[in-house]
PDB file of C-alpha atoms in Angstrom:
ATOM      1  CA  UNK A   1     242.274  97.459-101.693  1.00 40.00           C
ATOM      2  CA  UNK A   2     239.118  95.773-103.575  1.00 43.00           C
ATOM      3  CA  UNK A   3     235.895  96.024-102.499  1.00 45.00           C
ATOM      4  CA  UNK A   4     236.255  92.217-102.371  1.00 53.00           C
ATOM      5  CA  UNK A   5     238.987  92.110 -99.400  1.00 60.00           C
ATOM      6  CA  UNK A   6     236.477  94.412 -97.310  1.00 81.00           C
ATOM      7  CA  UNK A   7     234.212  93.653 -94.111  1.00 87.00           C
ATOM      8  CA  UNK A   8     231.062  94.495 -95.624  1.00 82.00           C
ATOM      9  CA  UNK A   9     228.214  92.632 -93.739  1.00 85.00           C
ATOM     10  CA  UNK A  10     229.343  93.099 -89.696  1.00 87.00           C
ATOM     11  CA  UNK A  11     227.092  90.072 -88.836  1.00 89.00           C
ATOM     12  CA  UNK A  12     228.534  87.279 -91.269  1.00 94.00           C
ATOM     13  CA  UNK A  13     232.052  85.458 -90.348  1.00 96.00           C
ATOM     14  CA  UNK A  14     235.190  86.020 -91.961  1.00 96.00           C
ATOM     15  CA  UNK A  15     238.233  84.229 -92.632  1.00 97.00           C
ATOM     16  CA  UNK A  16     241.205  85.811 -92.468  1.00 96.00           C
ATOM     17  CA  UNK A  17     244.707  85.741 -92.889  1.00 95.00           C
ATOM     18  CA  UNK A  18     247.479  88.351 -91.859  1.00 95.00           C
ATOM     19  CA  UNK A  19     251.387  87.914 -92.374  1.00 97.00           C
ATOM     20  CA  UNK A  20     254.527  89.296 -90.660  1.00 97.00           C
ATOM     21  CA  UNK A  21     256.307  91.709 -93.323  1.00 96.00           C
ATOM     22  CA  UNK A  22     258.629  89.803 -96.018  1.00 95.00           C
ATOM     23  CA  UNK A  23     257.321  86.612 -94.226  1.00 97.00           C
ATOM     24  CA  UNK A  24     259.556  86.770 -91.244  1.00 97.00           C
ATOM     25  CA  UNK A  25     259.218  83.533 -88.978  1.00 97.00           C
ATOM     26  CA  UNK A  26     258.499  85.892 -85.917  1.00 98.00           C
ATOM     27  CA  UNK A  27     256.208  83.390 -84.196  1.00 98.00           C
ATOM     28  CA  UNK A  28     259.141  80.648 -83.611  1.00 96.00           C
ATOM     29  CA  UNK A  29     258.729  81.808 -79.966  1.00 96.00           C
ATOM     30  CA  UNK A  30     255.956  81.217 -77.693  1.00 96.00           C
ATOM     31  CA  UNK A  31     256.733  84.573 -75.917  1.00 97.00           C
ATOM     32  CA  UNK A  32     255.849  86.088 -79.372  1.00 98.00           C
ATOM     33  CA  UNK A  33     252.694  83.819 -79.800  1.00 98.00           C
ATOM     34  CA  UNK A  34     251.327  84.693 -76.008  1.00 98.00           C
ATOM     35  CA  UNK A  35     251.342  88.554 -77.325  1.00 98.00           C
ATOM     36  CA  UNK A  36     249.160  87.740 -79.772  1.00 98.00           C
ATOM     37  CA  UNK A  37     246.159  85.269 -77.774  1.00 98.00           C
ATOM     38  CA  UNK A  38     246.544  87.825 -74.738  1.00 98.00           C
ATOM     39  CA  UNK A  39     245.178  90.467 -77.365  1.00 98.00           C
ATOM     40  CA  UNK A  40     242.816  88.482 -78.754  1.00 98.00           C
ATOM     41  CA  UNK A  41     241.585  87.806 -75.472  1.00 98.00           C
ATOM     42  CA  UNK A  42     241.359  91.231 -74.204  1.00 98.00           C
ATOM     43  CA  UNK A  43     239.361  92.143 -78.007  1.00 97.00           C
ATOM     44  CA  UNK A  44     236.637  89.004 -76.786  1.00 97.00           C
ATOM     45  CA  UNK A  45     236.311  90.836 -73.146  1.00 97.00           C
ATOM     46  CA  UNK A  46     236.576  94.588 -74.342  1.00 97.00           C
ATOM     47  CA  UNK A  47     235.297  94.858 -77.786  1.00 96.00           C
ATOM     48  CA  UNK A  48     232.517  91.768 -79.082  1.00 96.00           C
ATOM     49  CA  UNK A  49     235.755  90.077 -80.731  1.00 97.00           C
ATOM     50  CA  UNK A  50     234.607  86.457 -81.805  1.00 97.00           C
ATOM     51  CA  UNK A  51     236.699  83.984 -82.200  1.00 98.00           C
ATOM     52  CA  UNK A  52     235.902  80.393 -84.288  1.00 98.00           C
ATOM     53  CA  UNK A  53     238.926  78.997 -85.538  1.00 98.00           C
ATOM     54  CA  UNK A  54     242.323  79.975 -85.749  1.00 98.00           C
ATOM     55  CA  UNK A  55     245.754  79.053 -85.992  1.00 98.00           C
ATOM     56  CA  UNK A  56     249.363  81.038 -85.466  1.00 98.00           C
ATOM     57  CA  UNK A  57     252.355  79.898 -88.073  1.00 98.00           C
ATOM     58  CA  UNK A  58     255.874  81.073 -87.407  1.00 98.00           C
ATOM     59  CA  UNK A  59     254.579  84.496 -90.207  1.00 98.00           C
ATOM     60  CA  UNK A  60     251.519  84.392 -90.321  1.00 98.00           C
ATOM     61  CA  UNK A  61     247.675  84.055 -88.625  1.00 98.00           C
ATOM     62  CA  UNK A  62     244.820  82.185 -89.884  1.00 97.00           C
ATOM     63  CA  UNK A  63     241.606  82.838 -88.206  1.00 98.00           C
ATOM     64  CA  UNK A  64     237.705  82.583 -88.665  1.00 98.00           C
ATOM     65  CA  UNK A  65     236.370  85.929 -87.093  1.00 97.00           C
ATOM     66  CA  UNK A  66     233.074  87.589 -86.563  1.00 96.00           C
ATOM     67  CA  UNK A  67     231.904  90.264 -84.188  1.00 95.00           C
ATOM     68  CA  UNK A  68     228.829  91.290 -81.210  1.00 93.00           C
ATOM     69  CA  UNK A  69     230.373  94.435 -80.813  1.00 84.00           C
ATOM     70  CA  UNK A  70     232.882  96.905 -82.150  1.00 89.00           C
ATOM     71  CA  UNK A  71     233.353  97.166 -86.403  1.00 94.00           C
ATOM     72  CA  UNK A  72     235.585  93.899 -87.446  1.00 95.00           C
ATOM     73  CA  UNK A  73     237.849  96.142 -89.342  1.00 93.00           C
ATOM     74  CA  UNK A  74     238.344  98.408 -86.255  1.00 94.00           C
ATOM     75  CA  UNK A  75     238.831  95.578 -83.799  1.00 96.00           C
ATOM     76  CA  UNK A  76     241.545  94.153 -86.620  1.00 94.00           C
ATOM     77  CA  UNK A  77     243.403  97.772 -87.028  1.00 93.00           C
ATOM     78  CA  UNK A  78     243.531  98.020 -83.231  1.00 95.00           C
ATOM     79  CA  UNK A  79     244.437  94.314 -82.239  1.00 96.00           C
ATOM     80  CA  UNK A  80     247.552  94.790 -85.199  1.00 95.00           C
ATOM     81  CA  UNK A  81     248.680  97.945 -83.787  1.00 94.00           C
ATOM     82  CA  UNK A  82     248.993  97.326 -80.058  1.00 97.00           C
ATOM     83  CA  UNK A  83     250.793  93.281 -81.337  1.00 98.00           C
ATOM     84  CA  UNK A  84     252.761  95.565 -83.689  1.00 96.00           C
ATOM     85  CA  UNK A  85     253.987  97.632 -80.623  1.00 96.00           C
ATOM     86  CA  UNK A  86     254.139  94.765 -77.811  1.00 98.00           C
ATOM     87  CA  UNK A  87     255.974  92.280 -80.414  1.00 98.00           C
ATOM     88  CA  UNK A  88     258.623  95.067 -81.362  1.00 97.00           C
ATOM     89  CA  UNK A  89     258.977  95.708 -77.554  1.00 98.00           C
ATOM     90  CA  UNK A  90     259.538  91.991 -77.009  1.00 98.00           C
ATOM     91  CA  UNK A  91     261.888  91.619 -79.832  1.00 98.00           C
ATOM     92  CA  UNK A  92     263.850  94.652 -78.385  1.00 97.00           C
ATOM     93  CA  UNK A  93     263.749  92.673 -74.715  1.00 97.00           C
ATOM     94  CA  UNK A  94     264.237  89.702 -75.530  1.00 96.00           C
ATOM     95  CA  UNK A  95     267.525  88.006 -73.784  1.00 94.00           C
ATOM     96  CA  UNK A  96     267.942  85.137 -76.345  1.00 93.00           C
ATOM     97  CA  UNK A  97     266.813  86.758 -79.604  1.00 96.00           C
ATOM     98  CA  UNK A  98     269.233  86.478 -81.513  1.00 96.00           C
ATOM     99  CA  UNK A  99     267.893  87.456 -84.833  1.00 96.00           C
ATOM    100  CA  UNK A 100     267.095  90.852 -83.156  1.00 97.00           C
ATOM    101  CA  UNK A 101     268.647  93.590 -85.370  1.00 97.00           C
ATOM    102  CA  UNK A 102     267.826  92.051 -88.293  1.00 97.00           C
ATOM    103  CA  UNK A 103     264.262  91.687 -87.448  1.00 97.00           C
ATOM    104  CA  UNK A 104     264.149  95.327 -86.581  1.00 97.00           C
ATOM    105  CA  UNK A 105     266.014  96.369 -89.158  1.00 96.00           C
ATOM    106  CA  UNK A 106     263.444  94.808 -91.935  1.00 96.00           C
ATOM    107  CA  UNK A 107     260.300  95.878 -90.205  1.00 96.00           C
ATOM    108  CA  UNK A 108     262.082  99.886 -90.002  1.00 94.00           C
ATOM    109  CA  UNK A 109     262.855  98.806 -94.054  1.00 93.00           C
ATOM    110  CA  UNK A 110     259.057  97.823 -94.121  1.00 92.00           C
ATOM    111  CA  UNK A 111     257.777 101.267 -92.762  1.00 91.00           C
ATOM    112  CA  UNK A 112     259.660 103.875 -94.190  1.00 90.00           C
ATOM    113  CA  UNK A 113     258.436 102.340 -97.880  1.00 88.00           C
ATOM    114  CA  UNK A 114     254.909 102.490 -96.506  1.00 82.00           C
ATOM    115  CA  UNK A 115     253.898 106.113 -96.529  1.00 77.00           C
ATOM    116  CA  UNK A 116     250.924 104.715 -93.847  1.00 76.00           C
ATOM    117  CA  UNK A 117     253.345 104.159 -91.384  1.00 73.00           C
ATOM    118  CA  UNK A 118     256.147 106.290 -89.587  1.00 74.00           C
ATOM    119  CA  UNK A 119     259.703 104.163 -89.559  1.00 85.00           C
ATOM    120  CA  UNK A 120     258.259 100.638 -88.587  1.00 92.00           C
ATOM    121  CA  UNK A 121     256.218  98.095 -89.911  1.00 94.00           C
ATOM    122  CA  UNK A 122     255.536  94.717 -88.666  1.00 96.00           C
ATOM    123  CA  UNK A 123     252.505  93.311 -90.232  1.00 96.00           C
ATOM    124  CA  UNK A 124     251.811  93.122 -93.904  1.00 93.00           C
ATOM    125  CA  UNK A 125     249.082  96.005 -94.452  1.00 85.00           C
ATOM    126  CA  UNK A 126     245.997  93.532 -95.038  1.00 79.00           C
ATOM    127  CA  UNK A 127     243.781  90.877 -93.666  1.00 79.00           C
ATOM    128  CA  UNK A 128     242.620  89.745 -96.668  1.00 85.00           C
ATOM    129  CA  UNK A 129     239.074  88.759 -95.052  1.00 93.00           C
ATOM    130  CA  UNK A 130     236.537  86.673 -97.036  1.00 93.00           C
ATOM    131  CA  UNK A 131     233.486  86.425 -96.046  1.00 94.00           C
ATOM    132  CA  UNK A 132     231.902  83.064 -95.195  1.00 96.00           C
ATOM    133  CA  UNK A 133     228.982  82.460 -97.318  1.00 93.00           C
ATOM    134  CA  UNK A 134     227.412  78.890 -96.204  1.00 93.00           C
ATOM    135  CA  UNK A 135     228.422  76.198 -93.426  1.00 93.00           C
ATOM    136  CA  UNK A 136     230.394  74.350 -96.351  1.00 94.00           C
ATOM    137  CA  UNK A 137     233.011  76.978 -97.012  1.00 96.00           C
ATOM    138  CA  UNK A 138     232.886  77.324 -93.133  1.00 96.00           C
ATOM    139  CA  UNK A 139     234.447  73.888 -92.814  1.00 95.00           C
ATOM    140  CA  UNK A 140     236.491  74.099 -95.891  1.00 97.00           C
ATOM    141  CA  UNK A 141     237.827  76.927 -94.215  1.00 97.00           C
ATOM    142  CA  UNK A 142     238.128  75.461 -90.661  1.00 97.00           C
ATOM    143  CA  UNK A 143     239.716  72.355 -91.874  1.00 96.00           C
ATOM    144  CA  UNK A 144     242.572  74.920 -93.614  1.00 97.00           C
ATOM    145  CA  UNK A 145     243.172  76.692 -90.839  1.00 98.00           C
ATOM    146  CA  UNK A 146     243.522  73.675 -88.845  1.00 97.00           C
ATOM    147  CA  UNK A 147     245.768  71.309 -91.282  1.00 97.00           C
ATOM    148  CA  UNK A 148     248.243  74.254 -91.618  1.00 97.00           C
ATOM    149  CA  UNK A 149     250.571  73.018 -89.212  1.00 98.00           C
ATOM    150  CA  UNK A 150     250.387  69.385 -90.619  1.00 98.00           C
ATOM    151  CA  UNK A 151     250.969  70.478 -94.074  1.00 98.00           C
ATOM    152  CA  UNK A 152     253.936  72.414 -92.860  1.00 97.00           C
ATOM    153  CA  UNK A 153     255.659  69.411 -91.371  1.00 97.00           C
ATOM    154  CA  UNK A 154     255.605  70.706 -87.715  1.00 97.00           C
ATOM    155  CA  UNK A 155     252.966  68.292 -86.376  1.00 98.00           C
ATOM    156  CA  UNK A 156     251.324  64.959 -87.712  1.00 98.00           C
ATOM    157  CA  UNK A 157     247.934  65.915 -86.320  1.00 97.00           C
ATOM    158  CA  UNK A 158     246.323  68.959 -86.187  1.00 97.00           C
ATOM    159  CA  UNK A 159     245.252  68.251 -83.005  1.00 97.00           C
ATOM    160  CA  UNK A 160     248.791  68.224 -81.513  1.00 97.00           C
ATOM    161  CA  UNK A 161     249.719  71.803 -82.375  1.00 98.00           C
ATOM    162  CA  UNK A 162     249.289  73.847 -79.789  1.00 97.00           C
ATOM    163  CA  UNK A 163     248.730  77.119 -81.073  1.00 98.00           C
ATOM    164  CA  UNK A 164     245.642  76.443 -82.955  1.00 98.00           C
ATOM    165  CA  UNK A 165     242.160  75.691 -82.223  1.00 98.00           C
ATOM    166  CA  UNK A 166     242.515  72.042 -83.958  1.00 97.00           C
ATOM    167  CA  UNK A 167     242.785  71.316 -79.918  1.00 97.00           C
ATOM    168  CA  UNK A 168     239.196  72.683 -78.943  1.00 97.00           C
ATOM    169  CA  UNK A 169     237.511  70.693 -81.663  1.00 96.00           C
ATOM    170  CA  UNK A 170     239.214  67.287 -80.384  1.00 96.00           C
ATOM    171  CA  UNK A 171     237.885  68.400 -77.107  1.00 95.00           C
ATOM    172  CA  UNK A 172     241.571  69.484 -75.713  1.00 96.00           C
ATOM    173  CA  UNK A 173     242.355  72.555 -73.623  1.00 95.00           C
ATOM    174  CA  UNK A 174     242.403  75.101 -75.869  1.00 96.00           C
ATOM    175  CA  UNK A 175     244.921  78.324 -75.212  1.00 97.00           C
ATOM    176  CA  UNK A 176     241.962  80.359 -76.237  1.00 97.00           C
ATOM    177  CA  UNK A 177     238.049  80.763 -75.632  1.00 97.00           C
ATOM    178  CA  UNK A 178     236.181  79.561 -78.880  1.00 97.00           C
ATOM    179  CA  UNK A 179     233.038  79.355 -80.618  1.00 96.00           C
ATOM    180  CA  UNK A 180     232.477  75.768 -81.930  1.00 96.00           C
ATOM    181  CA  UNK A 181     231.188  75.453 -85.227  1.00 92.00           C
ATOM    182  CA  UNK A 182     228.759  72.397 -85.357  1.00 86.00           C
ATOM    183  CA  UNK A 183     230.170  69.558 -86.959  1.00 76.00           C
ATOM    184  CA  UNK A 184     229.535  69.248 -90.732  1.00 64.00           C
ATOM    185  CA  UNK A 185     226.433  66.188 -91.433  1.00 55.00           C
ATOM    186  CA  UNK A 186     226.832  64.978 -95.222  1.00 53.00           C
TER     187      UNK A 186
END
């Protein structure tokens, strides 16, 4: 991976982005989604995890990150493993899932081509993070994250998807605890 795609500076922000493998629309259940903010929750009380925007799609996360405590990258390698775990566990135990063995079948594809993993595989192997250089990209960034779901047809506001911070920043009950960036003043 590039130097570039690195956590470099633990005290700057990040945004990130990390995908199911081949893009698999995992996250059309809220079951599936609740895995993920209960980790992300337990990372905030257990390891400095910082949270300032975010959003779940039905493959992939979108989230602006930073950290008071443990390393970014090793909060991001643990967080992926135990969802990686819990989400194949729920796919496994899931009564209505009825994409099930195919799911399973391309993250077990997924791992045995990665020679970093042992017969499974459910996230792509990076985060792709970039840091945040000045309250502009911030925004720029934010705004992304937050017009996601609007740009994928599944809401007309951002502020009407659930999963996604969009809902702190209208001053709705978020599903998470975030930090709110100040507003941008032109």
């Amino acid at each position: 991976m590039s130097v570039k795609y690195k956590f470099r500076d633990q005290e700057k922000l990040y945004f990130i982005s990390f995908a199911v493998v081949n893009w698999i629309d995992l996250f059309i259940r809220n079951d599936y989604k609740d895995i993920m903010l209960n980790s992300w929750k337990y990372c905030q009380t257990h390891k400095g995890f910082e949270i300032y925007g975010w959003c779940i799609m039905t493959s992939h996360v979108h989230m602006i990150i930073g950290s008071n405590g443990a390393k970014l990258e090793d909060i991001m390698r643990d967080m992926k493993k135990h969802t990686s775990i819990a989400l194949k566990a729920a796919i496994q135990n899931h009564p209505g899932e009825s994409r099930r063995e195919w799911m399973l079948w391309m993250m077990e594809r997924a791992g045995r081509k990665n020679s970093q993993n042992i017969n499974f595989q459910l996230w792509q192997q990076d985060n792709h993070p970039i840091e945040i250089y000045d309250f502009r990209m911030l925004h720029q960034k934010l705004d992304y994250i937050h017009n996601n779901p609007v740009v994928a047809g599944i809401v007309d506001k951002p502020q009407d998807y659930l999963y996604s911070s969009a809902r702190d920043y209208y001053g709705l009950p978020g599903m998470v605890d975030i930090i709110l960036i100040d507003p941008l003043v032109a």
